[in-house]
PDB file of C-alpha atoms and ligand atoms in Angstrom:
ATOM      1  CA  UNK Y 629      91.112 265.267  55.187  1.00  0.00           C
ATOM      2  CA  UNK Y 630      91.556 268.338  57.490  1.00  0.00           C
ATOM      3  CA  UNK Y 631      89.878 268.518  60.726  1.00  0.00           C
ATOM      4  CA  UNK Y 632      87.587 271.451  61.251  1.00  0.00           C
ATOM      5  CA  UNK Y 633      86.737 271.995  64.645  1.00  0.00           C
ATOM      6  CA  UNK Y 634      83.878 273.740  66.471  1.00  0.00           C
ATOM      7  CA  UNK Y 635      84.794 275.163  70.192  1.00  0.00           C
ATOM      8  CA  UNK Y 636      81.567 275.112  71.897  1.00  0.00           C
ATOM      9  CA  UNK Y 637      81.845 277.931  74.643  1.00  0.00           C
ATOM     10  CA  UNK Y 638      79.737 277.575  78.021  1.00  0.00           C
ATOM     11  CA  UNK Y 639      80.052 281.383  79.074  1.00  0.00           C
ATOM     12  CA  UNK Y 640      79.788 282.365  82.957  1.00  0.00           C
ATOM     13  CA  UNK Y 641      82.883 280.996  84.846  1.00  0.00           C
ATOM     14  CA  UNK Y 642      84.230 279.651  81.255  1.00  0.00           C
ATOM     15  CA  UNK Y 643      84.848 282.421  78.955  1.00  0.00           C
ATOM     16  CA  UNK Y 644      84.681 285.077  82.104  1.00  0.00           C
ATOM     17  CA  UNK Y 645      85.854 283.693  84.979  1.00  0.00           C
ATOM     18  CA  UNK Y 646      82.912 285.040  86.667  1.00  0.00           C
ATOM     19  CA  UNK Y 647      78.931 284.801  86.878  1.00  0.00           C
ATOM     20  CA  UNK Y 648      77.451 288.073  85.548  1.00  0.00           C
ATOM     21  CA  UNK Y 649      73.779 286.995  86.495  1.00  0.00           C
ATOM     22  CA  UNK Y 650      75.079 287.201  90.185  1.00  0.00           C
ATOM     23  CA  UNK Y 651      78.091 289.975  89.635  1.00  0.00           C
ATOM     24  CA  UNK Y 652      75.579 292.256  88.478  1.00  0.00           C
ATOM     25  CA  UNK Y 653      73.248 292.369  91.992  1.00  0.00           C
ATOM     26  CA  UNK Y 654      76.898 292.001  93.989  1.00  0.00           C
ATOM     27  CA  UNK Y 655      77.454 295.448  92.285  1.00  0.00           C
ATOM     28  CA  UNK Y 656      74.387 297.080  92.220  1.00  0.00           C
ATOM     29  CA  UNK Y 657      72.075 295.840  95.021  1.00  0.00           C
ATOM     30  CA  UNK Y 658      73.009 292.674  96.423  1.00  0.00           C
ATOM     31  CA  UNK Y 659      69.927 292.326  98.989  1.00  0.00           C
ATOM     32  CA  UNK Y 660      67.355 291.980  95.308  1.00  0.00           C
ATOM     33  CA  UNK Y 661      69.048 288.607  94.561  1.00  0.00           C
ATOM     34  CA  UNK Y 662      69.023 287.506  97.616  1.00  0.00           C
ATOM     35  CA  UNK Y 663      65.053 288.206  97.893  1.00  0.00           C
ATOM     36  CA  UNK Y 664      64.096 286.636  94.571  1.00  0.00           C
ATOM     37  CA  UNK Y 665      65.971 283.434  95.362  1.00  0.00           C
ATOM     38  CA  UNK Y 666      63.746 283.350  98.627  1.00  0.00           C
ATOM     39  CA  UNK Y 667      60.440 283.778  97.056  1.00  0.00           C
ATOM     40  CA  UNK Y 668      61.285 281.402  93.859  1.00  0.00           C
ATOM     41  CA  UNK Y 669      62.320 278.914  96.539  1.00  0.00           C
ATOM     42  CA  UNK Y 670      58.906 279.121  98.670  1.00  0.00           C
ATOM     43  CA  UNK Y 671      56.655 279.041  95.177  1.00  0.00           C
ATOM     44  CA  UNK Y 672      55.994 275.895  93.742  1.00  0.00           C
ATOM     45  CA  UNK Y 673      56.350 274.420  90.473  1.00  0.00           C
ATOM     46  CA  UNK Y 674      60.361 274.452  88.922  1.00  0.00           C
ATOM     47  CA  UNK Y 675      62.689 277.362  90.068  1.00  0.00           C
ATOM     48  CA  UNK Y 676      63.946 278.720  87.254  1.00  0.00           C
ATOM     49  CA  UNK Y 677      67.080 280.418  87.322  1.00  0.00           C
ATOM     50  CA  UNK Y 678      66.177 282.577  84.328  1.00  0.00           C
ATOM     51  CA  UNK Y 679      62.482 284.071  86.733  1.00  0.00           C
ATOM     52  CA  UNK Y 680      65.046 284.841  89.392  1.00  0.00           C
ATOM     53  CA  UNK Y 681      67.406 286.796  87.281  1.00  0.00           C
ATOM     54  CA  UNK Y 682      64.312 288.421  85.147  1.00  0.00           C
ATOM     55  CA  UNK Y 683      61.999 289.188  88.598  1.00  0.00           C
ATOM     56  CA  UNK Y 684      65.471 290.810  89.779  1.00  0.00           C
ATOM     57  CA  UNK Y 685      66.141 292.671  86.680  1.00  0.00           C
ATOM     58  CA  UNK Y 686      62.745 294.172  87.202  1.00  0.00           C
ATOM     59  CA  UNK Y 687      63.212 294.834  90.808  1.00  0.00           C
ATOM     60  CA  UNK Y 688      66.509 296.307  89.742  1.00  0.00           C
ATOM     61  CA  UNK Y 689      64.097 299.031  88.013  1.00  0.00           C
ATOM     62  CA  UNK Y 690      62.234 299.409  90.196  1.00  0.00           C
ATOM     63  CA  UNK Y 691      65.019 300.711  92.081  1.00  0.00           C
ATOM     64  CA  UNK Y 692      65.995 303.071  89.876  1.00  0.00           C
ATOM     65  CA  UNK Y 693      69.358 301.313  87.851  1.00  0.00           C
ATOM     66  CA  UNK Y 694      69.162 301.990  84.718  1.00  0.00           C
ATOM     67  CA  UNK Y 695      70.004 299.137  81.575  1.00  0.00           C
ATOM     68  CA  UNK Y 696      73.651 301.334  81.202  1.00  0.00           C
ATOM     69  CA  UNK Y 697      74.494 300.591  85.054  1.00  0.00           C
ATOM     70  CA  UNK Y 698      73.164 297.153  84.722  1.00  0.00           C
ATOM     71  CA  UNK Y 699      75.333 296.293  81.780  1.00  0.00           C
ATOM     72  CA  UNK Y 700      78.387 298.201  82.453  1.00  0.00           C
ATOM     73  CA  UNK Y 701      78.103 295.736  85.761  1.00  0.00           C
ATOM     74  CA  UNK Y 702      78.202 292.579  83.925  1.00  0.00           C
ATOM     75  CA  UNK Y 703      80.904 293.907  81.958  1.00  0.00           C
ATOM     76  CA  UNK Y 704      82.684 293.913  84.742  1.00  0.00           C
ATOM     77  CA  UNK Y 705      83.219 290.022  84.824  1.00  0.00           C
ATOM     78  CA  UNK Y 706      86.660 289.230  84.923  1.00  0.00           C
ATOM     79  CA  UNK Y 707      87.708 288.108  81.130  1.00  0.00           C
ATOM     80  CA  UNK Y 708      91.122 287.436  81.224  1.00  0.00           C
ATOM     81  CA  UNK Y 709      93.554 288.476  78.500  1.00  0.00           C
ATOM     82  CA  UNK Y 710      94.450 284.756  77.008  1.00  0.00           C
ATOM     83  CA  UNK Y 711      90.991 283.735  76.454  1.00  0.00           C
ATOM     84  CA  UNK Y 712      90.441 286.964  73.995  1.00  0.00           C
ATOM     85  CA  UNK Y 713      93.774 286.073  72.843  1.00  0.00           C
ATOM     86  CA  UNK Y 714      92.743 282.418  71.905  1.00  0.00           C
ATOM     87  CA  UNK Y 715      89.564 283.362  70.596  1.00  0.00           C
ATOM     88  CA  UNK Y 716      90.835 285.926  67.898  1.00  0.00           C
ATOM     89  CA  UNK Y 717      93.035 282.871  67.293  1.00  0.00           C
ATOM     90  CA  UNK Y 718      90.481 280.644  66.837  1.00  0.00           C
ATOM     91  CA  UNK Y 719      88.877 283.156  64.940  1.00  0.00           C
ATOM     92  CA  UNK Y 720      91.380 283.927  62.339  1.00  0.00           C
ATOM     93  CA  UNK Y 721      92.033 280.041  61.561  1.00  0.00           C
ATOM     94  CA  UNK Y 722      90.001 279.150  58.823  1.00  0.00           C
ATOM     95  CA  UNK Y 723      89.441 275.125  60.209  1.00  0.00           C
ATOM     96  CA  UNK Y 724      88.229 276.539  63.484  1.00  0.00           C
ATOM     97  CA  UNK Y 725      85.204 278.317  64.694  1.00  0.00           C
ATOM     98  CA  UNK Y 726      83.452 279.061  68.131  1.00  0.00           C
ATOM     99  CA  UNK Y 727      80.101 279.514  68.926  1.00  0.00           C
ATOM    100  CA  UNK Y 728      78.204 280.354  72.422  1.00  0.00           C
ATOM    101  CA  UNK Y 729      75.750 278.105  74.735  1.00  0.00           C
ATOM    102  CA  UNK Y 730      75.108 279.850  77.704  1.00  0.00           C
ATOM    103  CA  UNK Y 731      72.320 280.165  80.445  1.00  0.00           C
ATOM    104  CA  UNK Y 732      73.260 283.584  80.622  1.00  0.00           C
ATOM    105  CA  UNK Y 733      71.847 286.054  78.290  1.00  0.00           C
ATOM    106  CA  UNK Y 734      72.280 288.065  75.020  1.00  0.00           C
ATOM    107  CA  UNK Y 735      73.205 291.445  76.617  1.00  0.00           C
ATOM    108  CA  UNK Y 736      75.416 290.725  79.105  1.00  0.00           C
ATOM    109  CA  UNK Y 737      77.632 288.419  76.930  1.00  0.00           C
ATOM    110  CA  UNK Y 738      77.370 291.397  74.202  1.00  0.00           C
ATOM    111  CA  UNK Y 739      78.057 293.422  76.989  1.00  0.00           C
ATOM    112  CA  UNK Y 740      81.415 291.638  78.149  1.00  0.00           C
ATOM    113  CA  UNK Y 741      82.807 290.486  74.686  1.00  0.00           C
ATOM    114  CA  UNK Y 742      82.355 294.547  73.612  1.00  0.00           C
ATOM    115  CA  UNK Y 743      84.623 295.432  76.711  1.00  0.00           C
ATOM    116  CA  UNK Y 744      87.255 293.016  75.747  1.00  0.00           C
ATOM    117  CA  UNK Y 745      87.399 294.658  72.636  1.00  0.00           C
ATOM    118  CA  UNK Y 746      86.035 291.578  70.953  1.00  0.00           C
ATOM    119  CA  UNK Y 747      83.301 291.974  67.902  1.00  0.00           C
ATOM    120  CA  UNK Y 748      81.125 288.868  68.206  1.00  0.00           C
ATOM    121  CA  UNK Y 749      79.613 287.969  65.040  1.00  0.00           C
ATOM    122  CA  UNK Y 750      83.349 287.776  64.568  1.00  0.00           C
ATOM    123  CA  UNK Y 751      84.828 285.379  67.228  1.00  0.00           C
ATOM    124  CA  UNK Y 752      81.326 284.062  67.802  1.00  0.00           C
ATOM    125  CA  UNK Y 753      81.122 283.551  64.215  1.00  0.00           C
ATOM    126  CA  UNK Y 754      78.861 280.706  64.553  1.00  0.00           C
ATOM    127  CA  UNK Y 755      76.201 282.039  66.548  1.00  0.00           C
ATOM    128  CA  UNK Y 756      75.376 282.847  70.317  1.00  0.00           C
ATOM    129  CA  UNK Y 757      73.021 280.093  71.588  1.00  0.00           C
ATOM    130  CA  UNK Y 758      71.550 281.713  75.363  1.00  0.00           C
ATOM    131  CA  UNK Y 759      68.260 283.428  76.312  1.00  0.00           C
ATOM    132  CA  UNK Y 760      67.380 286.557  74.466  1.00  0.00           C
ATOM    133  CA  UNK Y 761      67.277 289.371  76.886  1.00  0.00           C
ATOM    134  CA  UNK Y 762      66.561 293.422  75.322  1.00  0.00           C
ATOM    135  CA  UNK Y 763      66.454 296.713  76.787  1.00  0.00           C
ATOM    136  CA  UNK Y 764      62.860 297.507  76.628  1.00  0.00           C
ATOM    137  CA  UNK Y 765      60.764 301.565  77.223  1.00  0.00           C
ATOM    138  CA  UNK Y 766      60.840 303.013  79.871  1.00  0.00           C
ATOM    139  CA  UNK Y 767      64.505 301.734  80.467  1.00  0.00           C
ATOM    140  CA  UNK Y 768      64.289 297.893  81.993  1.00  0.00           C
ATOM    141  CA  UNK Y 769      65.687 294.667  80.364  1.00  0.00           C
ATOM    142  CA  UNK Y 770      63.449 292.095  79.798  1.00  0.00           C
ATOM    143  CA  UNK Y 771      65.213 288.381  80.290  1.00  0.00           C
ATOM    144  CA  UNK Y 772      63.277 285.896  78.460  1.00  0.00           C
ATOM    145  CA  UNK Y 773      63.929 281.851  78.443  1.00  0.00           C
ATOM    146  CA  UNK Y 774      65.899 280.637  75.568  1.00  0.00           C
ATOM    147  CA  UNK Y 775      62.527 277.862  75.221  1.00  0.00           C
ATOM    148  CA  UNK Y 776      58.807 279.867  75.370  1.00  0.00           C
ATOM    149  CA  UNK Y 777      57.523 278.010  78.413  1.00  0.00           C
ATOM    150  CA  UNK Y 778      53.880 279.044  76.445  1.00  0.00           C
ATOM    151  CA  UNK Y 779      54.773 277.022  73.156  1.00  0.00           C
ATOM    152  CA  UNK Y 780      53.922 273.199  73.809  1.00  0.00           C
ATOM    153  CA  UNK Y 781      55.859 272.444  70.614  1.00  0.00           C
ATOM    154  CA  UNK Y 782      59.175 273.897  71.739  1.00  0.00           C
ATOM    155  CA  UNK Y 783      59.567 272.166  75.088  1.00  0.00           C
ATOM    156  CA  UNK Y 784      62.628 269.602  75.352  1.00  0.00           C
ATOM    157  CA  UNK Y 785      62.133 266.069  76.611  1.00  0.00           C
ATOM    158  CA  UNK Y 786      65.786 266.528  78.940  1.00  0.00           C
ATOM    159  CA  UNK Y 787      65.191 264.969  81.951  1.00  0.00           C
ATOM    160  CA  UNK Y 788      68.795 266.600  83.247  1.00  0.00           C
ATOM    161  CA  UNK Y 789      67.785 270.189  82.600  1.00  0.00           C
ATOM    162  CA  UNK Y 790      66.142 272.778  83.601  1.00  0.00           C
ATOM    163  CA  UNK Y 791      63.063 273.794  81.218  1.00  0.00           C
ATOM    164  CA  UNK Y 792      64.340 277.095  79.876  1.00  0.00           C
ATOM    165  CA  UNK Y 793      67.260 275.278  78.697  1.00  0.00           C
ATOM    166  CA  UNK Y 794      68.746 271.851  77.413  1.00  0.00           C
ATOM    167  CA  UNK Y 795      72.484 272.865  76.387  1.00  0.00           C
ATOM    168  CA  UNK Y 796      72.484 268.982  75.096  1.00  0.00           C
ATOM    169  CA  UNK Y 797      69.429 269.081  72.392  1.00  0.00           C
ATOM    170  CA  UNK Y 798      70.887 272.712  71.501  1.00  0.00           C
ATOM    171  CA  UNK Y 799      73.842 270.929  70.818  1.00  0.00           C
ATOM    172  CA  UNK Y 800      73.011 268.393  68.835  1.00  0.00           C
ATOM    173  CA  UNK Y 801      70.822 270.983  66.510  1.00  0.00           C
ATOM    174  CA  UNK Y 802      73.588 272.656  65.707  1.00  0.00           C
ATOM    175  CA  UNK Y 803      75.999 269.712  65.051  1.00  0.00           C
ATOM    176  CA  UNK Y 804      73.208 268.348  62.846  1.00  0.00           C
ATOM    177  CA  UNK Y 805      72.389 271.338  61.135  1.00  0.00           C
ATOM    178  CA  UNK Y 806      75.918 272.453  60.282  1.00  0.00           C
ATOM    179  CA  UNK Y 807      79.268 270.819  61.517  1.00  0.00           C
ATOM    180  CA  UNK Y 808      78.136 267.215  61.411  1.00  0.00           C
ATOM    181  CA  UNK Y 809      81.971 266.187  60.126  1.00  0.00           C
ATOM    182  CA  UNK Y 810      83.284 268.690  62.406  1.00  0.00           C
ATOM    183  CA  UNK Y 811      85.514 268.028  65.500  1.00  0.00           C
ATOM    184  CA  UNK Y 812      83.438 269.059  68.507  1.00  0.00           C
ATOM    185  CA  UNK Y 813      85.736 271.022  71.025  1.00  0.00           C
ATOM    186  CA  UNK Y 814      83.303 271.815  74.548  1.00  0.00           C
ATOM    187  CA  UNK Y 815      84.586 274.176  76.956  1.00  0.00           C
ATOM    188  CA  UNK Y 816      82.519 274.733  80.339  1.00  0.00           C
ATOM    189  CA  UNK Y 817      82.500 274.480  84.027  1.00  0.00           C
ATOM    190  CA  UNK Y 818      79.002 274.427  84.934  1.00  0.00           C
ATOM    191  CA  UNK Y 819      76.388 271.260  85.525  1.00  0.00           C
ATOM    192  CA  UNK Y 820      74.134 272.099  82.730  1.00  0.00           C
ATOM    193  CA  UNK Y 821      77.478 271.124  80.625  1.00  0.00           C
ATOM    194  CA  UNK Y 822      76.935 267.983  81.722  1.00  0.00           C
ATOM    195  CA  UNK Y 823      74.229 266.984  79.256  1.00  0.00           C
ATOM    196  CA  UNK Y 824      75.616 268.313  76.065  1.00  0.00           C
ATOM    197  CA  UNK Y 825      79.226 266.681  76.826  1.00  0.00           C
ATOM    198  CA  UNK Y 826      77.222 263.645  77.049  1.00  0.00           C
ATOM    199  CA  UNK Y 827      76.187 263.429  73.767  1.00  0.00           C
ATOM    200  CA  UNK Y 828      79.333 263.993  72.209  1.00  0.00           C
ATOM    201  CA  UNK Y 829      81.022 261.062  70.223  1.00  0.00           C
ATOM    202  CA  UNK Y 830      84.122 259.871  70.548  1.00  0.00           C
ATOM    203  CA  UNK Y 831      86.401 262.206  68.815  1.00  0.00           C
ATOM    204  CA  UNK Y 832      85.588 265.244  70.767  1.00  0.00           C
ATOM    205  CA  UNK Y 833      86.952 266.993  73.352  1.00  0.00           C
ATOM    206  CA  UNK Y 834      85.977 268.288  76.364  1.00  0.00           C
ATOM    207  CA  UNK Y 835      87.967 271.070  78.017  1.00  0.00           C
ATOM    208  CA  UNK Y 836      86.565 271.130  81.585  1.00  0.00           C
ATOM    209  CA  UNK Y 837      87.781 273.869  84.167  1.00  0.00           C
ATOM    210  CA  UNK Y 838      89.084 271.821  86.810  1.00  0.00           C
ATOM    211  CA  UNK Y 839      87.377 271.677  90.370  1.00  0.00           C
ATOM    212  CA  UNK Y 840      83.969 272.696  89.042  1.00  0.00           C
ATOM    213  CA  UNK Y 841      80.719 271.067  88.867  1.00  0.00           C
ATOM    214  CA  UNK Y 842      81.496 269.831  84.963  1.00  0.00           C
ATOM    215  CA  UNK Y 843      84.767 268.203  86.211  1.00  0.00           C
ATOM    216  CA  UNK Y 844      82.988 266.134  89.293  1.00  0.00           C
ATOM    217  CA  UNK Y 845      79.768 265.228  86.822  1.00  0.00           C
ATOM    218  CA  UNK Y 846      82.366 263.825  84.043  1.00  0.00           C
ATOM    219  CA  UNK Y 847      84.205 261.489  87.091  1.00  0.00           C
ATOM    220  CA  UNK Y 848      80.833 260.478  88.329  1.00  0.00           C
ATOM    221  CA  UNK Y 849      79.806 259.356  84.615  1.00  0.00           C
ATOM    222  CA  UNK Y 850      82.507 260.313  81.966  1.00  0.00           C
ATOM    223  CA  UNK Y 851      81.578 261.256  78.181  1.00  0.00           C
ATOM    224  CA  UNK Y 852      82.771 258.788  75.168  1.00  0.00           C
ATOM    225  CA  UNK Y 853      84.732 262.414  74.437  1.00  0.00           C
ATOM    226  CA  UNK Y 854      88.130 262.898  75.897  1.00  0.00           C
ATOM    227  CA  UNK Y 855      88.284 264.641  78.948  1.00  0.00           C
ATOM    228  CA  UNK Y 856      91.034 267.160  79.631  1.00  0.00           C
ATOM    229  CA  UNK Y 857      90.811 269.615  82.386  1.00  0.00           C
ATOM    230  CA  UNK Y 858      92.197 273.404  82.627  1.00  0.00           C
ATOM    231  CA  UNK Y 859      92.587 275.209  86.307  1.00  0.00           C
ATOM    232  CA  UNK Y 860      93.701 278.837  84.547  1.00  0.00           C
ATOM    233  CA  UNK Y 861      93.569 280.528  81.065  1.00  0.00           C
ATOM    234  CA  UNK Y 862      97.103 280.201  80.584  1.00  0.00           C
ATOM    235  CA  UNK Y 863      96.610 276.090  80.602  1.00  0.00           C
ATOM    236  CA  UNK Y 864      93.228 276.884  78.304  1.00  0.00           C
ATOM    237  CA  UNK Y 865      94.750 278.406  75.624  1.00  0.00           C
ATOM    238  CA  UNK Y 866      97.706 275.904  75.821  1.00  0.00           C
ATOM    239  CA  UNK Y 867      95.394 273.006  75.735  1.00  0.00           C
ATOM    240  CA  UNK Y 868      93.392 274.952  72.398  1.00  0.00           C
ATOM    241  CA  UNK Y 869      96.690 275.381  70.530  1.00  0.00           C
ATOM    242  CA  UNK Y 870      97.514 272.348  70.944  1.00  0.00           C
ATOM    243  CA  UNK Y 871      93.954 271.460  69.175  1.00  0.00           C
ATOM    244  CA  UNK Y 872      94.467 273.788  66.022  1.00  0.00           C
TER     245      UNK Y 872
HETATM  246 MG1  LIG T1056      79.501 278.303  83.298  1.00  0.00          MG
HETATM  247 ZN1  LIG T1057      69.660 268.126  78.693  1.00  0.00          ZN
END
């Protein structure tokens, strides 16, 4: 039987080697992130990444940037030529598909894949898994959590994640809901790629970008998936061909 695979994509630092929730206040106003991480810090209850990022987006406003200069910031991430390459690859084989799970959000990963030229319900063919963020009157973006922290019934029982967002249970959902015979392919960097790595069987793979939190989380406790790590896109898109 043929092998259909699924390439799970983490985004920031993965796909673009950068973070757009941080390149966008380097660019634009670098003191606002700075701020919001102070006063999410001194509140209590969980800092969320996702508050800091929306209270900044609104601060961001405030200051007069509008959603085009926001976005045309994150766009800036750097996405280097090979991973479009291999994901038009991936794309175009008919055993292979890709899909997103990202902390980051639904415009600036729209944002980035439209200034590499890339349509995403194409390469993304299987769906973009990250908060939903949308440009909203009289010109801000509104970031919201991928889980409604107001909705009892949507709240995930992760002990290793953050409450907006379990990468792990979104994983499994989508394994069982479409590709349970599929090949499960994970590419990331980050520590929230930690949890869904975990729960992969046997037969997956996990492409980890070497010297990042993801590779020092898989030595401390390593996945029943193979491990194989990548330190540029050149060695990423070798280590996907070598998958199709
Ligand atoms: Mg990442
Ligand atoms: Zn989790």
């Amino acid at each position: 039987m043929t092998v259909r695979s699924l390439f799970v994509w983490d985004f920031d630092n993965t796909v673009v080697l950068d973070n757009t929730d941080t390149l966008v206040f380097q660019i634009l106003a670098p003191e606002v992130l700075a701020r919001q991480r102070a006063i999410i810090c001194k509140s209590a209850g969980p800092h969320l990444w996702t508050t800091i990022i929306s209270n900044g987006l609104m601060s961001l406003f405030e200051l007069g940037k509008t959603p085009e200069e926001i976005l045309s910031a994150a766009a800036e991430a750097f996405f280097p030529v090979e991973t479009a390459a291999v994901l038009r690859r991936i794309a175009s084989t008919p055993t292979a598909r890709s899909v997103v799970l990202s902390d980051a959000n639904t415009l600036f990963i729209h944002a980035c894949l439209k200034k590499a030229d890339l349509p995403h319900d194409q390469v993304f063919e299987g769906g973009i898994f990250t908060n939903p963020a949308t440009v909203e009157e009289p010109g801000f973006i509104s970031l919201r959590p991928f889980i409604d922290p107001n909705d009892p019934e949507k709240q995930h029982k992760c002990n290793r994640c953050p409450a907006n967002l379990c990468k792990g249970e979104v994983l499994q959902r989508i394994i069982r809901d479409e590709y349970d015979s599929w090949r499960i392919v994970y590419v990331g960097d980050g520590g929230n790629d930690h949890c869904p790595v975990l729960r992969m069987g046997s037969e997956g793979v996990v492409l980890a970008r070497k010297g990042f939190p993801l590779h020092r989380k898989v030595l401390e406790r390593p996945p029943l998936a193979e491990v194989r790590l990548w330190d540029s896109p050149v060695e990423l898109k070798g280590l996907i061909h070598d998958l199709l």
